[in-house]
Structure formats: structure tokens, C-alpha cells
PDB file of C-alpha atoms in Angstrom:
ATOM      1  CA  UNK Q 145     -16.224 -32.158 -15.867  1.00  0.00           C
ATOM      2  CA  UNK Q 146     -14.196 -31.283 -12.878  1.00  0.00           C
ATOM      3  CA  UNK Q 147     -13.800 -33.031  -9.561  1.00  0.00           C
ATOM      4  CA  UNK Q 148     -15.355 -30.961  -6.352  1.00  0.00           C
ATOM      5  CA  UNK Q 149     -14.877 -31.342  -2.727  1.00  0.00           C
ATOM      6  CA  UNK Q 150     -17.471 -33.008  -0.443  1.00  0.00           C
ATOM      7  CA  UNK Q 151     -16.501 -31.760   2.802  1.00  0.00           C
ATOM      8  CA  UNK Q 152     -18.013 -28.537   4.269  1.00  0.00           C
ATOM      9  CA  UNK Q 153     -16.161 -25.906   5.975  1.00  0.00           C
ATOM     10  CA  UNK Q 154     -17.940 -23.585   8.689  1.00  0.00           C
ATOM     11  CA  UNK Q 155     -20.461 -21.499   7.007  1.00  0.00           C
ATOM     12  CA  UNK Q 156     -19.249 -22.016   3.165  1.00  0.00           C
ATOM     13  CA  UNK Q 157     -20.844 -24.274   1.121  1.00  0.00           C
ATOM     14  CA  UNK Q 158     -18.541 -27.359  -0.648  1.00  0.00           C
ATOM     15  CA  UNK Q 159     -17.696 -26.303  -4.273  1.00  0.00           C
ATOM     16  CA  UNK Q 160     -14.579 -25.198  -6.865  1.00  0.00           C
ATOM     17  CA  UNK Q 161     -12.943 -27.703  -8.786  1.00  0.00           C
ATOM     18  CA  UNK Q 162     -10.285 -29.741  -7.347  1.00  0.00           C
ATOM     19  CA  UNK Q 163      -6.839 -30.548  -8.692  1.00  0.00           C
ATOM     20  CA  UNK Q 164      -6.707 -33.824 -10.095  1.00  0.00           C
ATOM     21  CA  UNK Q 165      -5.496 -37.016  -7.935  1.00  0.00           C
ATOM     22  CA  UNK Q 166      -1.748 -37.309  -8.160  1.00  0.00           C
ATOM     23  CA  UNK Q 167      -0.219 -39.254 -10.725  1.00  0.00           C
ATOM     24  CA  UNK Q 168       1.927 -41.825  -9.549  1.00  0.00           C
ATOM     25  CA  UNK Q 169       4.419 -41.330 -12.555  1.00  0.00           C
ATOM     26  CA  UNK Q 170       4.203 -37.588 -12.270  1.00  0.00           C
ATOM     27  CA  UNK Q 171       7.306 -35.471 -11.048  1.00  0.00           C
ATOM     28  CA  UNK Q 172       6.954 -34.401  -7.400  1.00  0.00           C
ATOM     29  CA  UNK Q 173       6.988 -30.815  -6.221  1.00  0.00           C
ATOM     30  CA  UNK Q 174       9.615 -29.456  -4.874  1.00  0.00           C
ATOM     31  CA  UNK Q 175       8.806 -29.347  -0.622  1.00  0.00           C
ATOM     32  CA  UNK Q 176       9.635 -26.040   0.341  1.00  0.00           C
ATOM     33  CA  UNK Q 177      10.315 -25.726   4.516  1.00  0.00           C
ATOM     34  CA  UNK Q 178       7.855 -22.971   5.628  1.00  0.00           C
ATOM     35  CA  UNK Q 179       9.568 -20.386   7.659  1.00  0.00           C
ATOM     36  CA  UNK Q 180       8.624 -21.387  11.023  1.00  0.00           C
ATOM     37  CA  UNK Q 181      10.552 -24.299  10.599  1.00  0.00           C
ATOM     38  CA  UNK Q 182       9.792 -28.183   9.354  1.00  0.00           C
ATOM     39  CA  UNK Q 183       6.164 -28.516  10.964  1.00  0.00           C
ATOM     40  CA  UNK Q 184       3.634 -26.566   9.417  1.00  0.00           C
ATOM     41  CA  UNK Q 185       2.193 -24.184  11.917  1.00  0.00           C
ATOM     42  CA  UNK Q 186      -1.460 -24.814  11.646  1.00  0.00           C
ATOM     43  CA  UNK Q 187      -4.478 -22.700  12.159  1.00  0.00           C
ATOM     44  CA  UNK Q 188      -7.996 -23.310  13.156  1.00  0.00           C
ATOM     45  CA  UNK Q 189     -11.690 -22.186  11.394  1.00  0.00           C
ATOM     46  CA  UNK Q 190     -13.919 -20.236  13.276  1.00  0.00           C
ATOM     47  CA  UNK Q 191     -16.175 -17.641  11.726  1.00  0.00           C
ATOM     48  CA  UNK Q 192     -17.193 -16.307  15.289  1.00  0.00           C
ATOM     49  CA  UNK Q 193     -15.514 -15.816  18.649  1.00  0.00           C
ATOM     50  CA  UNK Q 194     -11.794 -15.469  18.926  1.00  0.00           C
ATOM     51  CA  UNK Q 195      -9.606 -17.028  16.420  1.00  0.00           C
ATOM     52  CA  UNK Q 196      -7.686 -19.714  18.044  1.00  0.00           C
ATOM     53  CA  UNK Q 197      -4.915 -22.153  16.834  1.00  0.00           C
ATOM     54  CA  UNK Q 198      -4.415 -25.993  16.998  1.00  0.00           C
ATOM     55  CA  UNK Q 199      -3.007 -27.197  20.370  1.00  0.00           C
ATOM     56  CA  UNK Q 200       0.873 -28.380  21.002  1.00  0.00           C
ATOM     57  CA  UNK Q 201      -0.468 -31.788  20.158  1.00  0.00           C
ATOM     58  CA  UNK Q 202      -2.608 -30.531  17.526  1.00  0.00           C
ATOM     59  CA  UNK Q 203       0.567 -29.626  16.067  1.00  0.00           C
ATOM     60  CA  UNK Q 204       2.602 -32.587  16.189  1.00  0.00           C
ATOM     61  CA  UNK Q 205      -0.093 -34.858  14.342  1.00  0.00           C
ATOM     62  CA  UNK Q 206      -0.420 -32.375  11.810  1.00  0.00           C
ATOM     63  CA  UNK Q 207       3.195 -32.054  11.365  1.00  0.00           C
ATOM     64  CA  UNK Q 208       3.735 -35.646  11.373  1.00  0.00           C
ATOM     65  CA  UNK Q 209       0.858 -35.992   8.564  1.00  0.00           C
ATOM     66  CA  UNK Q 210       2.876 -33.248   6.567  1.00  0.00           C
ATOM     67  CA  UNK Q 211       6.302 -35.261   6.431  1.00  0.00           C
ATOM     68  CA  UNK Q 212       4.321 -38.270   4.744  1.00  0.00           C
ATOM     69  CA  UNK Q 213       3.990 -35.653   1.610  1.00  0.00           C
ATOM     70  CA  UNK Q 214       1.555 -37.107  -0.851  1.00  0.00           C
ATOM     71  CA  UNK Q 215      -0.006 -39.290   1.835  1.00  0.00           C
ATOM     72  CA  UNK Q 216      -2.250 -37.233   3.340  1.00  0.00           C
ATOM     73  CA  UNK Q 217      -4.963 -34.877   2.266  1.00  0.00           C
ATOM     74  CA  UNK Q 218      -6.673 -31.573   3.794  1.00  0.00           C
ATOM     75  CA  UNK Q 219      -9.090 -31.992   6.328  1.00  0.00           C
ATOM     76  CA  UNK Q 220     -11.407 -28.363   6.429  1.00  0.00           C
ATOM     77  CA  UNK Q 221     -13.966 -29.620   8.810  1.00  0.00           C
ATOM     78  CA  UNK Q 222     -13.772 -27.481  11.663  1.00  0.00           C
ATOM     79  CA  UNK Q 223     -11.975 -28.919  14.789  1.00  0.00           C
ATOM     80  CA  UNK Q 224     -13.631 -29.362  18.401  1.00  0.00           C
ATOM     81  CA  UNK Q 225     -12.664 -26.726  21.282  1.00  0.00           C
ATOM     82  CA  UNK Q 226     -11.114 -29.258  23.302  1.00  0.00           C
ATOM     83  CA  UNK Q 227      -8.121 -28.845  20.555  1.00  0.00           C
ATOM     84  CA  UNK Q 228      -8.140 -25.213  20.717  1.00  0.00           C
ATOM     85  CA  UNK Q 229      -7.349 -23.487  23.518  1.00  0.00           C
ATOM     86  CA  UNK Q 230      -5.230 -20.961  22.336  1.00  0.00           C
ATOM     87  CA  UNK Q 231      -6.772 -17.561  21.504  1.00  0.00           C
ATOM     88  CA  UNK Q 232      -6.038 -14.983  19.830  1.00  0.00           C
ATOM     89  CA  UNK Q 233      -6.871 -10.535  20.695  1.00  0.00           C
ATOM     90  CA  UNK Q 234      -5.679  -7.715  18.608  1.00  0.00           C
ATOM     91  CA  UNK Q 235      -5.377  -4.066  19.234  1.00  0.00           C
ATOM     92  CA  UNK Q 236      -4.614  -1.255  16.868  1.00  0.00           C
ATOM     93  CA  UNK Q 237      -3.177   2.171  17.486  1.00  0.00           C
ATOM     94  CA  UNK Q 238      -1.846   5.316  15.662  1.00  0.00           C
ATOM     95  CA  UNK Q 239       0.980   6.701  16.242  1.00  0.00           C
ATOM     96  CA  UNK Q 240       2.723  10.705  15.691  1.00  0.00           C
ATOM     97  CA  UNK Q 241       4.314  11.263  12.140  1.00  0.00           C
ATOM     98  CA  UNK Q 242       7.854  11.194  13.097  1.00  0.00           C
ATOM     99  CA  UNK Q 243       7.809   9.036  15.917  1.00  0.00           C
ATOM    100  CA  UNK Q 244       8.107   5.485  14.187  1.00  0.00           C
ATOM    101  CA  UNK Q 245      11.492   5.032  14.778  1.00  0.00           C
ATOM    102  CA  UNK Q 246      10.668   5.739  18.502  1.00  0.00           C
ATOM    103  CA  UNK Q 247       8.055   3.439  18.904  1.00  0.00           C
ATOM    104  CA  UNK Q 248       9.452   1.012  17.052  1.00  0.00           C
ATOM    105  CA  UNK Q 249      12.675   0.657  19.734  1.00  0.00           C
ATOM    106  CA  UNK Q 250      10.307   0.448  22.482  1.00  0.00           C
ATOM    107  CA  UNK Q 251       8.025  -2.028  21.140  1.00  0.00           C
ATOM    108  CA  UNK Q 252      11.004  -4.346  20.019  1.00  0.00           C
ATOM    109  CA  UNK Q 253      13.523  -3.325  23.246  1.00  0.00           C
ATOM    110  CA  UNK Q 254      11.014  -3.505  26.290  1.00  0.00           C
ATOM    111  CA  UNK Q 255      11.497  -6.445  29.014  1.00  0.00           C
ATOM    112  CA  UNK Q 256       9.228  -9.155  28.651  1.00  0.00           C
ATOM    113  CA  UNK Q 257       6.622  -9.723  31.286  1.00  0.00           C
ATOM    114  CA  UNK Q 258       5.706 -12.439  33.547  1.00  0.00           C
ATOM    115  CA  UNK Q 259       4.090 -14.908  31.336  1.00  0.00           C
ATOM    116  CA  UNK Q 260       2.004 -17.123  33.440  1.00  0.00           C
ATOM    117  CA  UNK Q 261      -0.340 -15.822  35.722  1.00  0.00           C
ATOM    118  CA  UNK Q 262      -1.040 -16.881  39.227  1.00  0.00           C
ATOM    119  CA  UNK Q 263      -4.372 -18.736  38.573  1.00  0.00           C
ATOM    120  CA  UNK Q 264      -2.596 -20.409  35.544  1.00  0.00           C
ATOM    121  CA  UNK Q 265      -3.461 -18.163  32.713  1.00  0.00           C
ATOM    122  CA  UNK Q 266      -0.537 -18.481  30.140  1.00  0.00           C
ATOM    123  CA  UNK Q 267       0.553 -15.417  28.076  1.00  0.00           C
ATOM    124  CA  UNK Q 268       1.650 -17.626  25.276  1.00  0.00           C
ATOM    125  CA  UNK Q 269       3.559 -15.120  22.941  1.00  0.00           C
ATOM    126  CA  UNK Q 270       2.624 -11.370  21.030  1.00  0.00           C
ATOM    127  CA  UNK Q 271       3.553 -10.332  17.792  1.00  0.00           C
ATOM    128  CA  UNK Q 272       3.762  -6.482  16.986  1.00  0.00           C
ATOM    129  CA  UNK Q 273       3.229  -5.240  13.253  1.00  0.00           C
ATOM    130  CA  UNK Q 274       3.753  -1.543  11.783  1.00  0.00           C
ATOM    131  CA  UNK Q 275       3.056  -0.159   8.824  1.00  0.00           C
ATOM    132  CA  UNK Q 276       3.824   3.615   8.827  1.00  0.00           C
ATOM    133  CA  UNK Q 277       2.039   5.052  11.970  1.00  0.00           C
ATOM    134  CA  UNK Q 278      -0.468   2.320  12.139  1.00  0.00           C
ATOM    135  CA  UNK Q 279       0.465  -0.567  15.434  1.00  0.00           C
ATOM    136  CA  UNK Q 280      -0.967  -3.550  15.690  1.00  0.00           C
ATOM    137  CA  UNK Q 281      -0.307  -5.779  18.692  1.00  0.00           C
ATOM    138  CA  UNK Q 282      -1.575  -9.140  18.941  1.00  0.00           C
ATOM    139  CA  UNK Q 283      -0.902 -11.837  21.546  1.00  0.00           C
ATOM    140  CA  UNK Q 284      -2.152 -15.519  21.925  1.00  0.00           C
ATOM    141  CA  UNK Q 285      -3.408 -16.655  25.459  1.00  0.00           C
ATOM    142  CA  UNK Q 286      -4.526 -19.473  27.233  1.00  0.00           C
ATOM    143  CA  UNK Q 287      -6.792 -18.651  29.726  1.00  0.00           C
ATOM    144  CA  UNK Q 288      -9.001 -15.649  30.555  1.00  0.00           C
ATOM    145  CA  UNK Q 289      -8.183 -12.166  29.032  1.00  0.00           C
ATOM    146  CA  UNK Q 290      -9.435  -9.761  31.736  1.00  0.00           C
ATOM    147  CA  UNK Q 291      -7.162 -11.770  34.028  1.00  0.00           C
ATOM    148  CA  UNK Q 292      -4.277 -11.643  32.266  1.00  0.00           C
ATOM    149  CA  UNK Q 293      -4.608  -7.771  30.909  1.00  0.00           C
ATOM    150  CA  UNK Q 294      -4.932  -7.407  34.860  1.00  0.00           C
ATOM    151  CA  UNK Q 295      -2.032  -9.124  35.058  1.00  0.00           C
ATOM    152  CA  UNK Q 296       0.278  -7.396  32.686  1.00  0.00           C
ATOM    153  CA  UNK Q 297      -1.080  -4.125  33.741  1.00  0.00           C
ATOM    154  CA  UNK Q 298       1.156  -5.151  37.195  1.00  0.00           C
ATOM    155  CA  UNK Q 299       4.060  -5.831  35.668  1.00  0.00           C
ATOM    156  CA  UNK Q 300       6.969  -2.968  36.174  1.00  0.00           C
ATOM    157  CA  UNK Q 301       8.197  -3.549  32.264  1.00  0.00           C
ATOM    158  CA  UNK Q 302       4.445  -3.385  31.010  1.00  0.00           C
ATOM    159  CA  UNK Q 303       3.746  -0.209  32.860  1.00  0.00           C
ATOM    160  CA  UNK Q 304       7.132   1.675  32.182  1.00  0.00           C
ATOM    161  CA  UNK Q 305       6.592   1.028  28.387  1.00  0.00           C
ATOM    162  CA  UNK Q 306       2.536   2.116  28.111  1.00  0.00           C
ATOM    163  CA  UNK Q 307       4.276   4.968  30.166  1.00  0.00           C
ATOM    164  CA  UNK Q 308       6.760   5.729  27.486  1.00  0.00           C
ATOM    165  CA  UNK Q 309       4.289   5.074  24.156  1.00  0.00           C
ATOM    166  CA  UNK Q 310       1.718   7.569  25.853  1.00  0.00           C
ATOM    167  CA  UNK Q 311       4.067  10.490  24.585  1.00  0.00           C
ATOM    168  CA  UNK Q 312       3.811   9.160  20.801  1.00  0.00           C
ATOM    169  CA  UNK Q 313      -0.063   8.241  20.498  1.00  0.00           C
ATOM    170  CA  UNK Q 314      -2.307  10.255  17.943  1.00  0.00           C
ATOM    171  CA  UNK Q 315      -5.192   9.632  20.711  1.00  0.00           C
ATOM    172  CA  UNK Q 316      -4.241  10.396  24.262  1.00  0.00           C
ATOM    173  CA  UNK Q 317      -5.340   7.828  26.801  1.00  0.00           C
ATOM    174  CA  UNK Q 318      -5.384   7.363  30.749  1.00  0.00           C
ATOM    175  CA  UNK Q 319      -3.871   4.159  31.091  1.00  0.00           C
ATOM    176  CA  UNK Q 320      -3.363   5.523  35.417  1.00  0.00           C
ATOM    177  CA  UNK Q 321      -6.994   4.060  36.299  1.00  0.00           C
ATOM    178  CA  UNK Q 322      -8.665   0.812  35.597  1.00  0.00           C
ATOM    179  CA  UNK Q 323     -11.452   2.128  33.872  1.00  0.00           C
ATOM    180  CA  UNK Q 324      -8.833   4.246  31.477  1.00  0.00           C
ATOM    181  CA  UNK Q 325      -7.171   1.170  30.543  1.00  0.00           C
ATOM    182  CA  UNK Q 326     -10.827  -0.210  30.186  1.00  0.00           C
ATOM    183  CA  UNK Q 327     -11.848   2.252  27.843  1.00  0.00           C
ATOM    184  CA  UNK Q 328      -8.429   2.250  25.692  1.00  0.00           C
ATOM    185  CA  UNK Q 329      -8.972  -1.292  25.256  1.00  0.00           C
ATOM    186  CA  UNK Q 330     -12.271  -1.444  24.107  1.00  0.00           C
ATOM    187  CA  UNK Q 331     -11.635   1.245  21.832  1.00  0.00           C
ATOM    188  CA  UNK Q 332      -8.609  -0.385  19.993  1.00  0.00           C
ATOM    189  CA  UNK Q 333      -9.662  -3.885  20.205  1.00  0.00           C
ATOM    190  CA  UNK Q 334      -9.839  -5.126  16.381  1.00  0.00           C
ATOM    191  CA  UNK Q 335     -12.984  -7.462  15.228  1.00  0.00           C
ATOM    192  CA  UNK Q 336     -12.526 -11.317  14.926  1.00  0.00           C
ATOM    193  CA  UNK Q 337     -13.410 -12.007  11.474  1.00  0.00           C
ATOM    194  CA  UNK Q 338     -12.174 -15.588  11.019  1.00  0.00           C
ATOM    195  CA  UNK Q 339      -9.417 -18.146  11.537  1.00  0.00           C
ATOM    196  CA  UNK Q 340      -8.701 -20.935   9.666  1.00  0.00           C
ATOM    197  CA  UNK Q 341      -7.500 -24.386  10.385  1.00  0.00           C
ATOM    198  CA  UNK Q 342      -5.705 -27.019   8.081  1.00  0.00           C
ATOM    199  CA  UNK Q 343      -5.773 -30.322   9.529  1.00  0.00           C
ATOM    200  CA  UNK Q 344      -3.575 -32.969   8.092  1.00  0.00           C
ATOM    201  CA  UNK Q 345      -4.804 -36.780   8.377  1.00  0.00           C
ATOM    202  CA  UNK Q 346      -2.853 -39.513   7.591  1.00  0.00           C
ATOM    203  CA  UNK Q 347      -4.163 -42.145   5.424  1.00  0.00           C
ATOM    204  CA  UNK Q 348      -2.653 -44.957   6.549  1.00  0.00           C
ATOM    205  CA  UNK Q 349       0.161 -45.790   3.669  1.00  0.00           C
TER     206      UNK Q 349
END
């Protein structure tokens, strides 16, 4: 007979065994340091919505529960907005065969924008991933998204490289008027399916 969880995560029911409770005479694992350094980086459930990540703070406690190895345990109940305020948009894009290489220089050489708009909105970083001639841009934000696409759309850097990836795009777009950047946008904006959350709590030892 095997040993299940009793917590619930969003929308899944409990179930699965468990791996047994550590034994105290047992060898430890090997820690291995993720890549992102010695936190973990943690990410947050949410089957609808945006996907959004824990909070600076957020992060410390569950990096400070992850150094006491063996001392905590995995917390999947989802976590309250008020830790969460970073979301997360995706877009998607094809580009010419032959013009990787290209695109790739752009998309990795371009000068970065302003990242905090004047109301306060916070560009907080973007990530770019290719595979073949297939882009996907994503980019975490704090604060409203029509603001700060509004935003970026001002910036010189922003506009000279949209400028120069118009050349290499399977689709054409009009990225001159607001309601061609508009209708690019909604058109490549990916789904939300889900992100998920691992929150370490301490357990007092």
C-alpha cells in the first residue's frame, strides 16, 4: 500500500503514490545547484489567466526553505495574487528559410529599451527562443500590458528592430499604425495554458 498526497493542486485531484519519508540512516542525494544559480527560481500554478511567478520575496523564502535540504517539503496549494505580480505574454512568429542567422543577430544584438514606464509599469526581462524558423518571444511584466506594448512601441531601439525583422517574416505585417501593431499582436499572441508554482515551507527544525 503506497503513501498519497493530501493536498490539492488547482483543478487536479490529490493522488499517485509518494516516495517514502526519508530515512534518517539513508545516504543523501547529491544537491545539484540549478542553473540560475543557488536559489531555486520558483514558479506559480494557475490553470487560467496569465502565468505569473513568485514575487522577489516569494523567492527568498523559498530559497531559504531550499538550503535547509531535507527540512522542508513541497507545498502545491496554489499561492494568493498578492504574491504574484509578475506576468508572463508570449508571441510566436515565422520566419524566411535562410534568414535565421539574420534574425537571430538582431534579436540577440538590438539595444535594450526603457524598462520602466512612466506610470510605473516595469518591463521586468524577455527571453527569445528559436527553433529553425519558428520565434518565440516572451517577456515578464509588472503592470499593465497595453501600457507597456505602448510603451516599447516608442522606444527608438524597439522600432528600428520591428523595422529590420519586417524584411524576414513569412507573414507581412504593418507594424506603422496602431491598429497594425494591434492586429499583429493578437494574431501571434500564444494561449496561457498553465504555470506552476513550488513553494518551499520550512518546518521548523
Amino acid at each position: 500500500m503506497c503513501r498519497t498526497s493530501s493536498v490539492r493542486t488547482l483543478g487536479r485531484r490529490p493522488g499517485g503514490c509518494l516516495p517514502p519519508q526519508d530515512d534518517p540512516g539513508a545516504p543523501r542525494r547529491e544537491e545539484v545547484t540549478p542553473p540560475w544559480g543557488r536559489d531555486p527560481a520558483p514558479v506559480g500554478e494557475s490553470s487560467s489567466g496569465v502565468g505569473r511567478a513568485i514575487s522577489p520575496g516569494g523567492r527568498k523564502t523559498a530559497g531559504r526553505a531550499a538550503r535547509h535540504a531535507g527540512r522542508g517539503r513541497w507545498d502545491h496549494r496554489p499561492v494568493s495574487d498578492e504574491r504574484l505580480p509578475m506576468e508572463r505574454y508570449a508571441i510566436t512568429f515565422e520566419v524566411k528559410p535562410g534568414s535565421e542567422a539574420a534574425v537571430r543577430e538582431l534579436l540577440t544584438t538590438y539595444a535594450p529599451p526603457e524598462w520602466v514606464t512612466p506610470d510605473g509599469a516595469r518591463l521586468l526581462g524577455t527571453s527569445i527562443f528559436m527553433k529553425d524558423g519558428l520565434v518565440v518571444r516572451m517577456m515578464e511584466i509588472d503592470g499593465s500590458l497595453p501600457r507597456i506594448m505602448a510603451h516599447l512601441a516608442r522606444q527608438p531601439a524597439i522600432q528600428e528592430l520591428e523595422r529590420k525583422l519586417d524584411e524576414h517574416l513569412v507573414e507581412p505585417r504593418d507594424m506603422s499604425s496602431p491598429a497594425g501593431a494591434r492586429a499583429f499582436f493578437q494574431r501571434a499572441m500564444m494561449d496561457h495554458v498553465t504555470t506552476r508554482v513550488a513553494v518551499f515551507e520550512e518546518t521548523g527544525v
